[in-house]
């Protein structure tokens, strides 16, 4: 049984990752920021091997408190991430900083805090990027795209620094299927027309890729794209 810490564990993708690891028989520390209720529901559904943990990746105190309570850690999944849209002429420095604060600085701070635990376990870090890092230009998302580009570079650089004890990889999902993207949503139609597999990306499939890069001992510094063939379309 491995121990996995998933930040943003109640999000669309985070919950799928938690579910995948629990179904494999692992123990999951499901970190939530504001959604304590969602974490409790997930624990009710998935059982006692899912342990809710309070964690704000923007707060050094919160990170320290969360990590101090962990005795052993095999895999850190840096999944917390926020998204917003703003045209370049309207984008404010505070919007830019907020995205970078959660998506990049939060990832750095949590990875740094988990270093010793992961080194002791010869463990791994899996960072959640996005195809926006590799195919910018969906529009009005330069701050988000730049933050996810930083995740890819951070992944390569950290992998070089922490090798060979800790492996560091990223997974870059395409547009995830989620309840708010109903069949008539324009973004869904745009995505489905270009993606070779013709559908949005099932979070459960991304979770499989996360678990794979987390355990493959021959991989580090890589970003694996899980996009239903969007970039190739
Ligand atoms: N949705 C997509 O189509 C898509 C595509 C490509 C990549 N991604 C990436 O996949 C990851 C998950 O996306 P999602 O759509 O599943 O997320 P989501 O449903 O929008 O939820 C965002 C998550 O981030 C957490 N979070 C926000 N601020 C935080 C903070 N200060 N400290 C700790 N956690 C914080 C939230 O926690 P609480 O709810 O507890 O506050 C929540 O779990 C993100 O990194 C995202 O960029 C998503």
mmCIF file of C-alpha atoms and ligand atoms in Angstrom:
data_model
loop_
_atom_site.group_PDB
_atom_site.id
_atom_site.type_symbol
_atom_site.label_atom_id
_atom_site.label_comp_id
_atom_site.label_asym_id
_atom_site.label_seq_id
_atom_site.Cartn_x
_atom_site.Cartn_y
_atom_site.Cartn_z
ATOM 1 C CA UNK A 1 0.000 0.000 0.000
ATOM 2 C CA UNK A 2 1.443 3.364 -1.104
ATOM 3 C CA UNK A 3 0.653 6.696 0.504
ATOM 4 C CA UNK A 4 -0.381 9.433 -1.923
ATOM 5 C CA UNK A 5 -0.976 13.139 -1.211
ATOM 6 C CA UNK A 6 -3.322 14.784 -3.722
ATOM 7 C CA UNK A 7 -3.656 18.570 -3.533
ATOM 8 C CA UNK A 8 -6.995 19.919 -4.734
ATOM 9 C CA UNK A 9 -8.249 16.421 -3.999
ATOM 10 C CA UNK A 10 -11.950 17.254 -4.302
ATOM 11 C CA UNK A 11 -11.695 18.966 -7.712
ATOM 12 C CA UNK A 12 -12.996 17.292 -10.885
ATOM 13 C CA UNK A 13 -9.589 15.778 -11.616
ATOM 14 C CA UNK A 14 -8.463 15.480 -7.991
ATOM 15 C CA UNK A 15 -11.442 13.316 -7.052
ATOM 16 C CA UNK A 16 -10.791 11.010 -10.033
ATOM 17 C CA UNK A 17 -7.152 10.661 -8.969
ATOM 18 C CA UNK A 18 -8.162 9.903 -5.363
ATOM 19 C CA UNK A 19 -10.694 7.326 -6.562
ATOM 20 C CA UNK A 20 -8.146 5.614 -8.830
ATOM 21 C CA UNK A 21 -5.563 5.247 -6.071
ATOM 22 C CA UNK A 22 -8.137 4.022 -3.529
ATOM 23 C CA UNK A 23 -9.399 1.414 -6.009
ATOM 24 C CA UNK A 24 -5.805 0.175 -6.353
ATOM 25 C CA UNK A 25 -5.631 -0.287 -2.579
ATOM 26 C CA UNK A 26 -3.517 2.755 -1.734
ATOM 27 C CA UNK A 27 -3.963 5.231 1.100
ATOM 28 C CA UNK A 28 -4.865 8.753 -0.074
ATOM 29 C CA UNK A 29 -4.391 12.020 1.775
ATOM 30 C CA UNK A 30 -7.053 14.093 0.047
ATOM 31 C CA UNK A 31 -6.108 17.742 0.523
ATOM 32 C CA UNK A 32 -8.843 20.348 0.319
ATOM 33 C CA UNK A 33 -8.641 24.123 0.631
ATOM 34 C CA UNK A 34 -12.228 25.384 1.034
ATOM 35 C CA UNK A 35 -14.182 22.250 0.149
ATOM 36 C CA UNK A 36 -14.104 20.365 3.469
ATOM 37 C CA UNK A 37 -17.604 19.053 2.778
ATOM 38 C CA UNK A 38 -16.528 17.576 -0.565
ATOM 39 C CA UNK A 39 -13.602 15.841 1.137
ATOM 40 C CA UNK A 40 -15.928 14.359 3.789
ATOM 41 C CA UNK A 41 -18.307 13.100 1.077
ATOM 42 C CA UNK A 42 -15.409 11.524 -0.781
ATOM 43 C CA UNK A 43 -14.255 9.841 2.440
ATOM 44 C CA UNK A 44 -17.810 8.539 3.048
ATOM 45 C CA UNK A 45 -17.887 7.159 -0.486
ATOM 46 C CA UNK A 46 -14.361 5.745 -0.737
ATOM 47 C CA UNK A 47 -13.753 4.543 2.814
ATOM 48 C CA UNK A 48 -11.274 5.041 5.587
ATOM 49 C CA UNK A 49 -8.169 4.845 3.395
ATOM 50 C CA UNK A 50 -9.106 8.296 2.115
ATOM 51 C CA UNK A 51 -8.070 10.831 4.737
ATOM 52 C CA UNK A 52 -9.137 14.483 4.309
ATOM 53 C CA UNK A 53 -6.347 16.992 5.006
ATOM 54 C CA UNK A 54 -6.734 20.768 5.171
ATOM 55 C CA UNK A 55 -4.223 22.515 2.893
ATOM 56 C CA UNK A 56 -3.889 26.005 1.430
ATOM 57 C CA UNK A 57 -0.920 25.942 -0.965
ATOM 58 C CA UNK A 58 -0.677 29.743 -0.700
ATOM 59 C CA UNK A 59 0.038 29.567 3.045
ATOM 60 C CA UNK A 60 3.413 28.429 4.409
ATOM 61 C CA UNK A 61 1.793 27.734 7.810
ATOM 62 C CA UNK A 62 -0.917 25.574 6.276
ATOM 63 C CA UNK A 63 1.630 23.596 4.239
ATOM 64 C CA UNK A 64 3.803 23.053 7.306
ATOM 65 C CA UNK A 65 0.839 21.908 9.376
ATOM 66 C CA UNK A 66 -0.345 19.477 6.703
ATOM 67 C CA UNK A 67 3.086 18.002 5.996
ATOM 68 C CA UNK A 68 4.090 17.716 9.665
ATOM 69 C CA UNK A 69 1.224 15.289 10.174
ATOM 70 C CA UNK A 70 2.483 12.922 7.435
ATOM 71 C CA UNK A 71 4.750 10.039 8.500
ATOM 72 C CA UNK A 72 5.377 8.448 5.115
ATOM 73 C CA UNK A 73 4.762 9.628 1.551
ATOM 74 C CA UNK A 74 5.320 7.789 -1.737
ATOM 75 C CA UNK A 75 3.749 10.161 -4.263
ATOM 76 C CA UNK A 76 2.845 13.845 -4.195
ATOM 77 C CA UNK A 77 0.291 14.849 -6.834
ATOM 78 C CA UNK A 78 0.385 18.628 -7.270
ATOM 79 C CA UNK A 79 -3.107 18.997 -8.688
ATOM 80 C CA UNK A 80 -4.371 22.270 -7.123
ATOM 81 C CA UNK A 81 -4.872 24.842 -9.824
ATOM 82 C CA UNK A 82 -7.120 27.742 -10.709
ATOM 83 C CA UNK A 83 -8.304 29.090 -14.048
ATOM 84 C CA UNK A 84 -9.652 32.423 -15.197
ATOM 85 C CA UNK A 85 -10.113 34.270 -18.461
ATOM 86 C CA UNK A 86 -9.183 37.845 -19.325
ATOM 87 C CA UNK A 87 -8.185 39.495 -22.596
ATOM 88 C CA UNK A 88 -4.643 40.878 -22.495
ATOM 89 C CA UNK A 89 -5.899 44.490 -22.448
ATOM 90 C CA UNK A 90 -8.046 43.761 -19.366
ATOM 91 C CA UNK A 91 -5.739 41.363 -17.528
ATOM 92 C CA UNK A 92 -4.610 42.881 -14.225
ATOM 93 C CA UNK A 93 -1.376 42.222 -12.401
ATOM 94 C CA UNK A 94 -3.384 40.903 -9.465
ATOM 95 C CA UNK A 95 -5.132 38.326 -11.716
ATOM 96 C CA UNK A 96 -1.718 37.324 -13.108
ATOM 97 C CA UNK A 97 -0.222 37.011 -9.630
ATOM 98 C CA UNK A 98 -3.160 35.042 -8.252
ATOM 99 C CA UNK A 99 -2.877 32.405 -10.990
ATOM 100 C CA UNK A 100 0.890 32.132 -10.518
ATOM 101 C CA UNK A 101 0.522 32.072 -6.733
ATOM 102 C CA UNK A 102 -1.650 28.933 -6.752
ATOM 103 C CA UNK A 103 -0.543 27.176 -9.957
ATOM 104 C CA UNK A 104 3.217 27.723 -9.700
ATOM 105 C CA UNK A 105 4.292 29.023 -6.283
ATOM 106 C CA UNK A 106 1.928 26.647 -4.486
ATOM 107 C CA UNK A 107 3.393 23.739 -6.438
ATOM 108 C CA UNK A 108 6.930 24.822 -5.584
ATOM 109 C CA UNK A 109 6.173 25.330 -1.881
ATOM 110 C CA UNK A 110 4.398 21.999 -1.418
ATOM 111 C CA UNK A 111 7.086 20.104 -3.361
ATOM 112 C CA UNK A 112 9.790 21.712 -1.259
ATOM 113 C CA UNK A 113 7.978 20.818 1.960
ATOM 114 C CA UNK A 114 7.516 17.155 0.916
ATOM 115 C CA UNK A 115 11.107 16.685 -0.262
ATOM 116 C CA UNK A 116 12.454 14.867 2.795
ATOM 117 C CA UNK A 117 9.464 12.505 3.027
ATOM 118 C CA UNK A 118 9.702 11.666 -0.677
ATOM 119 C CA UNK A 119 13.460 11.179 -0.543
ATOM 120 C CA UNK A 120 13.056 8.729 2.356
ATOM 121 C CA UNK A 121 10.556 6.709 0.298
ATOM 122 C CA UNK A 122 12.390 7.011 -3.081
ATOM 123 C CA UNK A 123 9.138 8.569 -4.124
ATOM 124 C CA UNK A 124 7.771 10.693 -6.936
ATOM 125 C CA UNK A 125 6.103 14.000 -7.714
ATOM 126 C CA UNK A 126 3.425 14.310 -10.390
ATOM 127 C CA UNK A 127 2.576 17.868 -11.421
ATOM 128 C CA UNK A 128 -0.655 18.644 -13.238
ATOM 129 C CA UNK A 129 0.040 20.912 -16.211
ATOM 130 C CA UNK A 130 -2.338 21.451 -19.145
ATOM 131 C CA UNK A 131 -2.251 21.288 -22.918
ATOM 132 C CA UNK A 132 -2.499 25.092 -22.668
ATOM 133 C CA UNK A 133 1.222 24.974 -21.845
ATOM 134 C CA UNK A 134 1.956 23.305 -25.181
ATOM 135 C CA UNK A 135 -0.802 24.765 -27.344
ATOM 136 C CA UNK A 136 -1.421 28.276 -26.093
ATOM 137 C CA UNK A 137 -3.922 30.368 -27.953
ATOM 138 C CA UNK A 138 -7.380 29.216 -26.891
ATOM 139 C CA UNK A 139 -7.822 32.928 -26.183
ATOM 140 C CA UNK A 140 -7.937 35.187 -23.140
ATOM 141 C CA UNK A 141 -5.792 32.858 -21.054
ATOM 142 C CA UNK A 142 -2.201 34.158 -21.341
ATOM 143 C CA UNK A 143 -1.806 34.154 -17.531
ATOM 144 C CA UNK A 144 -3.101 30.575 -17.178
ATOM 145 C CA UNK A 145 -1.111 29.349 -20.213
ATOM 146 C CA UNK A 146 2.080 30.966 -18.878
ATOM 147 C CA UNK A 147 1.520 29.400 -15.442
ATOM 148 C CA UNK A 148 1.161 25.941 -16.987
ATOM 149 C CA UNK A 149 4.233 26.547 -19.168
ATOM 150 C CA UNK A 150 6.055 27.278 -15.917
ATOM 151 C CA UNK A 151 4.798 23.948 -14.519
ATOM 152 C CA UNK A 152 6.427 22.092 -17.444
ATOM 153 C CA UNK A 153 9.751 23.924 -16.964
ATOM 154 C CA UNK A 154 9.571 23.493 -13.173
ATOM 155 C CA UNK A 155 9.026 19.759 -13.682
ATOM 156 C CA UNK A 156 12.122 19.356 -15.875
ATOM 157 C CA UNK A 157 14.307 21.473 -13.656
ATOM 158 C CA UNK A 158 13.192 19.855 -10.402
ATOM 159 C CA UNK A 159 13.623 16.381 -11.920
ATOM 160 C CA UNK A 160 17.255 17.224 -12.707
ATOM 161 C CA UNK A 161 17.863 18.535 -9.216
ATOM 162 C CA UNK A 162 16.181 15.720 -7.282
ATOM 163 C CA UNK A 163 17.421 12.765 -9.374
ATOM 164 C CA UNK A 164 17.969 9.975 -8.751
ATOM 165 C CA UNK A 165 16.200 9.849 -5.375
ATOM 166 C CA UNK A 166 12.929 11.512 -6.375
ATOM 167 C CA UNK A 167 11.359 11.333 -9.843
ATOM 168 C CA UNK A 168 9.382 14.326 -11.075
ATOM 169 C CA UNK A 169 6.981 14.203 -14.026
ATOM 170 C CA UNK A 170 3.964 16.127 -15.251
ATOM 171 C CA UNK A 171 0.670 15.178 -16.856
ATOM 172 C CA UNK A 172 -0.918 17.683 -19.242
ATOM 173 C CA UNK A 173 -4.637 17.036 -19.665
ATOM 174 C CA UNK A 174 -6.830 18.401 -22.396
ATOM 175 C CA UNK A 175 -10.303 19.746 -21.667
ATOM 176 C CA UNK A 176 -11.851 17.515 -19.011
ATOM 177 C CA UNK A 177 -15.435 16.364 -19.215
ATOM 178 C CA UNK A 178 -17.225 18.075 -16.337
ATOM 179 C CA UNK A 179 -20.862 18.698 -15.452
ATOM 180 C CA UNK A 180 -20.770 22.391 -16.449
ATOM 181 C CA UNK A 181 -19.699 21.531 -20.023
ATOM 182 C CA UNK A 182 -23.086 20.302 -21.259
ATOM 183 C CA UNK A 183 -23.540 18.950 -24.793
ATOM 184 C CA UNK A 184 -24.275 22.401 -26.258
ATOM 185 C CA UNK A 185 -21.348 24.212 -24.625
ATOM 186 C CA UNK A 186 -19.350 25.985 -27.424
ATOM 187 C CA UNK A 187 -16.007 24.948 -25.906
ATOM 188 C CA UNK A 188 -17.076 21.304 -25.899
ATOM 189 C CA UNK A 189 -18.055 21.473 -29.587
ATOM 190 C CA UNK A 190 -14.773 23.180 -30.529
ATOM 191 C CA UNK A 191 -12.788 20.550 -28.646
ATOM 192 C CA UNK A 192 -14.698 17.577 -29.972
ATOM 193 C CA UNK A 193 -14.331 18.746 -33.576
ATOM 194 C CA UNK A 194 -10.537 18.851 -33.386
ATOM 195 C CA UNK A 195 -9.674 16.012 -30.979
ATOM 196 C CA UNK A 196 -8.879 12.826 -32.926
ATOM 197 C CA UNK A 197 -10.914 10.735 -30.464
ATOM 198 C CA UNK A 198 -13.867 13.136 -30.787
ATOM 199 C CA UNK A 199 -14.584 13.601 -27.090
ATOM 200 C CA UNK A 200 -13.588 15.604 -24.058
ATOM 201 C CA UNK A 201 -11.095 13.926 -21.740
ATOM 202 C CA UNK A 202 -12.438 11.594 -19.052
ATOM 203 C CA UNK A 203 -10.772 12.535 -15.716
ATOM 204 C CA UNK A 204 -10.549 8.820 -14.864
ATOM 205 C CA UNK A 205 -8.244 8.334 -17.882
ATOM 206 C CA UNK A 206 -6.006 11.187 -16.719
ATOM 207 C CA UNK A 207 -5.891 9.557 -13.280
ATOM 208 C CA UNK A 208 -4.502 6.376 -14.879
ATOM 209 C CA UNK A 209 -1.699 8.401 -16.491
ATOM 210 C CA UNK A 210 -0.947 10.128 -13.179
ATOM 211 C CA UNK A 211 -0.607 6.784 -11.405
ATOM 212 C CA UNK A 212 1.549 5.413 -14.245
ATOM 213 C CA UNK A 213 4.098 8.249 -14.256
ATOM 214 C CA UNK A 214 4.078 8.167 -10.460
ATOM 215 C CA UNK A 215 5.267 4.576 -10.427
ATOM 216 C CA UNK A 216 7.324 4.122 -13.640
ATOM 217 C CA UNK A 217 10.902 3.990 -12.378
ATOM 218 C CA UNK A 218 12.326 4.772 -15.826
ATOM 219 C CA UNK A 219 10.652 8.166 -16.196
ATOM 220 C CA UNK A 220 11.620 11.572 -14.908
ATOM 221 C CA UNK A 221 11.446 15.123 -16.246
ATOM 222 C CA UNK A 222 8.665 14.249 -18.703
ATOM 223 C CA UNK A 223 5.304 15.803 -19.477
ATOM 224 C CA UNK A 224 2.747 13.274 -20.661
ATOM 225 C CA UNK A 225 -0.141 14.651 -22.705
ATOM 226 C CA UNK A 226 -3.604 13.123 -22.165
ATOM 227 C CA UNK A 227 -5.823 15.052 -24.555
ATOM 228 C CA UNK A 228 -7.823 12.616 -26.679
ATOM 229 C CA UNK A 229 -5.659 13.590 -29.652
ATOM 230 C CA UNK A 230 -6.407 17.315 -29.546
ATOM 231 C CA UNK A 231 -2.826 18.473 -30.174
ATOM 232 C CA UNK A 232 -2.451 15.964 -33.007
ATOM 233 C CA UNK A 233 -5.791 16.945 -34.567
HETATM 234 N N1 LIG B 1 -10.661 21.219 -15.952
HETATM 235 C C1 LIG B 1 -9.923 21.078 -17.054
HETATM 236 O O1 LIG B 1 -10.444 20.954 -18.188
HETATM 237 C C2 LIG B 1 -8.420 21.032 -16.943
HETATM 238 C C3 LIG B 1 -7.669 20.863 -18.105
HETATM 239 C C4 LIG B 1 -6.288 20.818 -18.026
HETATM 240 C C5 LIG B 1 -5.669 20.930 -16.786
HETATM 241 N N2 LIG B 1 -6.418 21.103 -15.663
HETATM 242 C C6 LIG B 1 -5.709 21.215 -14.381
HETATM 243 O O2 LIG B 1 -6.103 20.139 -13.571
HETATM 244 C C7 LIG B 1 -6.082 20.531 -12.182
HETATM 245 C C8 LIG B 1 -7.454 20.279 -11.573
HETATM 246 O O3 LIG B 1 -8.388 20.980 -12.362
HETATM 247 P P1 LIG B 1 -9.955 20.885 -12.048
HETATM 248 O O4 LIG B 1 -10.670 21.517 -13.182
HETATM 249 O O5 LIG B 1 -10.259 19.506 -11.629
HETATM 250 O O6 LIG B 1 -10.010 21.878 -10.776
HETATM 251 P P2 LIG B 1 -11.302 22.603 -10.183
HETATM 252 O O7 LIG B 1 -12.450 21.633 -10.186
HETATM 253 O O8 LIG B 1 -11.471 23.919 -10.863
HETATM 254 O O9 LIG B 1 -10.848 22.859 -8.669
HETATM 255 C C9 LIG B 1 -9.720 23.613 -8.337
HETATM 256 C C10 LIG B 1 -9.012 22.911 -7.206
HETATM 257 O O10 LIG B 1 -7.893 23.688 -6.756
HETATM 258 C C11 LIG B 1 -7.967 23.786 -5.334
HETATM 259 N N3 LIG B 1 -7.357 25.042 -4.889
HETATM 260 C C12 LIG B 1 -7.632 26.303 -5.300
HETATM 261 N N4 LIG B 1 -6.908 27.187 -4.567
HETATM 262 C C13 LIG B 1 -6.170 26.458 -3.685
HETATM 263 C C14 LIG B 1 -5.252 26.783 -2.662
HETATM 264 N N5 LIG B 1 -4.933 28.057 -2.382
HETATM 265 N N6 LIG B 1 -4.698 25.785 -1.946
HETATM 266 C C15 LIG B 1 -5.009 24.491 -2.222
HETATM 267 N N7 LIG B 1 -5.876 24.102 -3.166
HETATM 268 C C16 LIG B 1 -6.461 25.094 -3.893
HETATM 269 C C17 LIG B 1 -9.435 23.764 -5.001
HETATM 270 O O11 LIG B 1 -9.623 23.361 -3.638
HETATM 271 P P3 LIG B 1 -11.009 23.663 -2.820
HETATM 272 O O12 LIG B 1 -12.138 23.381 -3.781
HETATM 273 O O13 LIG B 1 -10.945 22.755 -1.657
HETATM 274 O O14 LIG B 1 -10.975 25.118 -2.426
HETATM 275 C C18 LIG B 1 -9.934 22.717 -5.999
HETATM 276 O O15 LIG B 1 -9.737 21.413 -5.487
HETATM 277 C C19 LIG B 1 -5.676 22.008 -12.178
HETATM 278 O O16 LIG B 1 -4.279 22.112 -11.970
HETATM 279 C C20 LIG B 1 -6.032 22.467 -13.582
HETATM 280 O O17 LIG B 1 -5.280 23.581 -14.013
HETATM 281 C C21 LIG B 1 -7.787 21.148 -15.710
#
